[in-house]
Each structure stands twice: as structure tokens, then as C-alpha cells.
Short mmCIF file of N, CA and C and ligand atoms in Angstrom, two decimals:
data_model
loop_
_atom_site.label_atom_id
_atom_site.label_comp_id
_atom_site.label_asym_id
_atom_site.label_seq_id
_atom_site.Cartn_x
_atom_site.Cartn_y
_atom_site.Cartn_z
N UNK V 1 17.13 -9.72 24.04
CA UNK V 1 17.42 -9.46 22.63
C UNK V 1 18.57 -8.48 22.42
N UNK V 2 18.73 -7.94 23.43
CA UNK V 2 19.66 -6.28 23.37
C UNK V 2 21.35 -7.07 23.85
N UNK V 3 21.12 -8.09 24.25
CA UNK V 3 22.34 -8.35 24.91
C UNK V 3 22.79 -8.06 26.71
N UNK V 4 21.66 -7.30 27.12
CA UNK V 4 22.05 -7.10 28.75
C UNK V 4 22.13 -5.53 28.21
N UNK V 5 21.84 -4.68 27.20
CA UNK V 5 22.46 -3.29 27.06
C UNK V 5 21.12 -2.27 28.15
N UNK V 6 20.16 -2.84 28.12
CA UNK V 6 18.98 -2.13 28.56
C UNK V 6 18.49 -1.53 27.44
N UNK V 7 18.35 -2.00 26.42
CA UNK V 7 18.07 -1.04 25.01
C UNK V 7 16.61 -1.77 24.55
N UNK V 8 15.58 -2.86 24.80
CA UNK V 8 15.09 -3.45 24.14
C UNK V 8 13.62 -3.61 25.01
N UNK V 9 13.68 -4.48 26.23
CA UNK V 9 12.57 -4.35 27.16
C UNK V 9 11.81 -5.98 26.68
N UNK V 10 12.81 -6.74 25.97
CA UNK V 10 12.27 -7.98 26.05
C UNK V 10 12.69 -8.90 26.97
N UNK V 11 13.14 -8.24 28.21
CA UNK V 11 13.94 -9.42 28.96
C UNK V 11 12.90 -8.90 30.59
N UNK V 12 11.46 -8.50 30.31
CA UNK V 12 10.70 -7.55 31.23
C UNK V 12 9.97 -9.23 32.07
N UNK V 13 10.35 -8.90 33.77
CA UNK V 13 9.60 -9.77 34.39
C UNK V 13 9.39 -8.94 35.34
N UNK V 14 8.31 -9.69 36.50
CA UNK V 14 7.82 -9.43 37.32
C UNK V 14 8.75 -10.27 38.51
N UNK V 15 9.28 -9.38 39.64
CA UNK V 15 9.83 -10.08 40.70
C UNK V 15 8.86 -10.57 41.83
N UNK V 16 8.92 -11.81 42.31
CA UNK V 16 8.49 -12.03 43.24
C UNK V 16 8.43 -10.66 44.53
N UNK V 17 7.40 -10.86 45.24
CA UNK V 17 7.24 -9.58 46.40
C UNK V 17 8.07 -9.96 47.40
N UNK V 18 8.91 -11.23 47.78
CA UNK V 18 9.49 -11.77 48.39
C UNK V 18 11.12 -11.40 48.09
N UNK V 19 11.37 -10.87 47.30
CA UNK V 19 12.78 -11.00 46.29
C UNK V 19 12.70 -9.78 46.18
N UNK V 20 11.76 -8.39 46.31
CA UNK V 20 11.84 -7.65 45.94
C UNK V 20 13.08 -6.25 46.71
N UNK V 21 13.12 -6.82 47.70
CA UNK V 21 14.83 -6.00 48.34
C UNK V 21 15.79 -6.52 47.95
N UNK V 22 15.57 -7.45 47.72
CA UNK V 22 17.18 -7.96 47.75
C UNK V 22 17.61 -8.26 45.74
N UNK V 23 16.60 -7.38 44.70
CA UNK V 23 16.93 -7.35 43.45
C UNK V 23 17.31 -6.14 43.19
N UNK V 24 17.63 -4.98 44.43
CA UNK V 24 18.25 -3.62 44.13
C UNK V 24 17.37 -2.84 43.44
N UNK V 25 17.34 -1.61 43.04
CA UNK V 25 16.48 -0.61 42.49
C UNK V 25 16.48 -0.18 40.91
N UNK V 26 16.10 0.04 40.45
CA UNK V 26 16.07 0.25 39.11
C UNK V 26 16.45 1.28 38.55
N UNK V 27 17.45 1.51 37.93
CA UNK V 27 18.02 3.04 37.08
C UNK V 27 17.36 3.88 36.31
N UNK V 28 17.62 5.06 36.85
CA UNK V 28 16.56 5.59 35.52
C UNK V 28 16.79 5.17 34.07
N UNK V 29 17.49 4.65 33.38
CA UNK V 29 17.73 4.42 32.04
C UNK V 29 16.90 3.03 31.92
N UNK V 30 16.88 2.22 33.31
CA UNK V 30 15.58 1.25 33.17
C UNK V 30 14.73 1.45 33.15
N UNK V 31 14.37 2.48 34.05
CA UNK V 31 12.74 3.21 34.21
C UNK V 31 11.75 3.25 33.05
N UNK V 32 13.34 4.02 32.12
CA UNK V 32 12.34 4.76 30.95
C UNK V 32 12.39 3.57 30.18
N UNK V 33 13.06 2.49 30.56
CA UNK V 33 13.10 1.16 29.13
C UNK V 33 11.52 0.67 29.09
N UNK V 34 11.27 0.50 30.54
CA UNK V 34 10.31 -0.18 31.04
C UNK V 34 8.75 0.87 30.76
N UNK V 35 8.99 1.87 30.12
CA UNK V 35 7.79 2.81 29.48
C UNK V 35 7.11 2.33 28.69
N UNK V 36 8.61 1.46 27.73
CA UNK V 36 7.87 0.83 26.60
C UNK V 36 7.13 -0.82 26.73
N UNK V 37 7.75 -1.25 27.53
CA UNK V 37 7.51 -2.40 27.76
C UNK V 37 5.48 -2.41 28.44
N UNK V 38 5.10 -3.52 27.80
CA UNK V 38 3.59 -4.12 28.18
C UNK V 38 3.46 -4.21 29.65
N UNK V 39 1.83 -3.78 30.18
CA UNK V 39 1.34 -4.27 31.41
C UNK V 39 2.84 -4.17 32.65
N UNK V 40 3.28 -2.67 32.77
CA UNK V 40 4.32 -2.89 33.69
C UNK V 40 3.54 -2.71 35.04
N UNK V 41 4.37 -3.35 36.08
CA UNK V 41 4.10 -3.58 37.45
C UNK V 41 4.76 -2.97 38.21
N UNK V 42 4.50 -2.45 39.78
CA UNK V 42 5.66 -1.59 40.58
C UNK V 42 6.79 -3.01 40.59
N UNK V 43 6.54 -3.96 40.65
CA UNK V 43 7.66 -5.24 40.55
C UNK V 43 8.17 -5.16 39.27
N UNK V 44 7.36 -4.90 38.56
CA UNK V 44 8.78 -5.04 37.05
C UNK V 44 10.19 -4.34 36.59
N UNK V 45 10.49 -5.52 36.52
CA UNK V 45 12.45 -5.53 35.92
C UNK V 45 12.50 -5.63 34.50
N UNK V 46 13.26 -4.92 34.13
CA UNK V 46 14.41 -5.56 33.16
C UNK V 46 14.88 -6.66 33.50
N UNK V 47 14.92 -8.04 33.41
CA UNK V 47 15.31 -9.32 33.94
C UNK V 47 17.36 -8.72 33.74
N UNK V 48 18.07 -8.17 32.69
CA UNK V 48 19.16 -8.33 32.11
C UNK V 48 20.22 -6.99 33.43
N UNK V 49 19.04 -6.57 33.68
CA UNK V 49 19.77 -5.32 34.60
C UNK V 49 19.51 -6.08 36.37
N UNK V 50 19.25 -6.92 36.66
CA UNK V 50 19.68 -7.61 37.97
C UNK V 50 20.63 -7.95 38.00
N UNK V 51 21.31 -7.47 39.37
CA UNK V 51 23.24 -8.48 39.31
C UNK V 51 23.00 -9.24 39.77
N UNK V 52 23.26 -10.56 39.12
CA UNK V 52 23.40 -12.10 39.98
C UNK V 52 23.78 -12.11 41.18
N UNK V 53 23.81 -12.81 42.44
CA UNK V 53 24.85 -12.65 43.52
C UNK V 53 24.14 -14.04 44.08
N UNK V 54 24.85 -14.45 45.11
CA UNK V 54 24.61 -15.78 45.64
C UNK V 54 23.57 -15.32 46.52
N UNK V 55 23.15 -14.22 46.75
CA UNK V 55 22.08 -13.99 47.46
C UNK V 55 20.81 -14.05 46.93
N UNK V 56 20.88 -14.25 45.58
CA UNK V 56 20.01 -14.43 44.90
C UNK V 56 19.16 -15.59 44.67
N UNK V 57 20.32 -16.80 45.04
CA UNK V 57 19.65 -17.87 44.66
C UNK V 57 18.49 -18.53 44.86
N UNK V 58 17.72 -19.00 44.51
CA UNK V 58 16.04 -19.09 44.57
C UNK V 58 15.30 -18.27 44.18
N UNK V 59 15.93 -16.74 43.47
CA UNK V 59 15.12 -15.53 43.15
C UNK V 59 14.16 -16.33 42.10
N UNK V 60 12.84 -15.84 42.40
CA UNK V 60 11.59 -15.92 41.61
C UNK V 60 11.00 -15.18 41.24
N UNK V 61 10.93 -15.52 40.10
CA UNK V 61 10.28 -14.24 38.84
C UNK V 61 9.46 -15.01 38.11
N UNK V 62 8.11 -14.29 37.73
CA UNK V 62 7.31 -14.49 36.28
C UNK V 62 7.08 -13.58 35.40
N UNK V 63 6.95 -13.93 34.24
CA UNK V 63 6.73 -13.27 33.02
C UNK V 63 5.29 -12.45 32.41
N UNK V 64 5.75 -11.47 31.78
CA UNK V 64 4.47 -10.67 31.88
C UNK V 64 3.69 -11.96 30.49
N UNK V 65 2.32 -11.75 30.43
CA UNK V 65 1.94 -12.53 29.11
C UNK V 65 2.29 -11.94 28.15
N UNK V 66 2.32 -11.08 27.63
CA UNK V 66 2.64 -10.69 26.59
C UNK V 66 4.11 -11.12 26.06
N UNK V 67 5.21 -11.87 26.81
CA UNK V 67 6.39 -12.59 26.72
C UNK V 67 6.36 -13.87 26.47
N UNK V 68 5.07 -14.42 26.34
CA UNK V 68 4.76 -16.07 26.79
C UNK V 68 5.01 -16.45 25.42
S1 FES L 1 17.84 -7.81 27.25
FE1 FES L 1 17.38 -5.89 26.36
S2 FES L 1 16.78 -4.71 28.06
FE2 FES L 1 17.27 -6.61 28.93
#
């Protein structure tokens, strides 16, 4: 909803445990996004704050319910 700014916490998934090195670490300015956000997980992202990279491809993620 924010555009990728990290301002909103509607773009919140859960990374696969498999994916979870290779989606990089989370900023504190995500940290605190993710305060607000529902049912967070030590896996939960900001989906908008992952950098794409070809290493990525096949990355698997699901959604918290409260997104459904
Ligand atoms: S789209 Fe708003 S924080 Fe990701």
C-alpha cells in the first residue's frame, strides 16, 4: 500500500525457513514496521523491503491470515 516506502506493514509475509539466508536481514526501520503488523513471526518480512536477485528465484513465502 506504501509503495515499497516501509511505512505501512501491508506487504507482511512469512519466509519460507528454507529462503531464510538468502532474504538478508531486516532493518531496524523494518523491525519497528513489523511492531505494528498482526501475528509476527521470527520469519516475518516486509515482503517490499526484500531485494529481488536471481538468487531468489523460487523464494517462497506465505501470508499471515490476517492478509487473506
Ligand atoms: S508496502 Fe508498505 S511496508 Fe511494504
Amino acid at each position: 500500500d506504501c509503495g515499497g516506502a516501509c511505512a505501512c506493514a501491508t506487504c507482511h509475509v512469512y519466509v519460507d525457513e528454507a529462503w531464510l539466508a538468502k532474504t538478508g536481514t531486516k532493518s531496524s526501520m523494518e523491525e519497528s514496521m513489523l511492531d505494528f503488523a498482526e501475528s509476527v513471526q521470527d520469519n516475518s518480512r516486509l515482503s517490499c523491503q526484500i531485494k529481488v536477485t536471481d538468487e531468489l528465484d523460487g523464494l517462497k513465502v506465505t501470508m499471515p491470515e490476517s492478509q487473506h
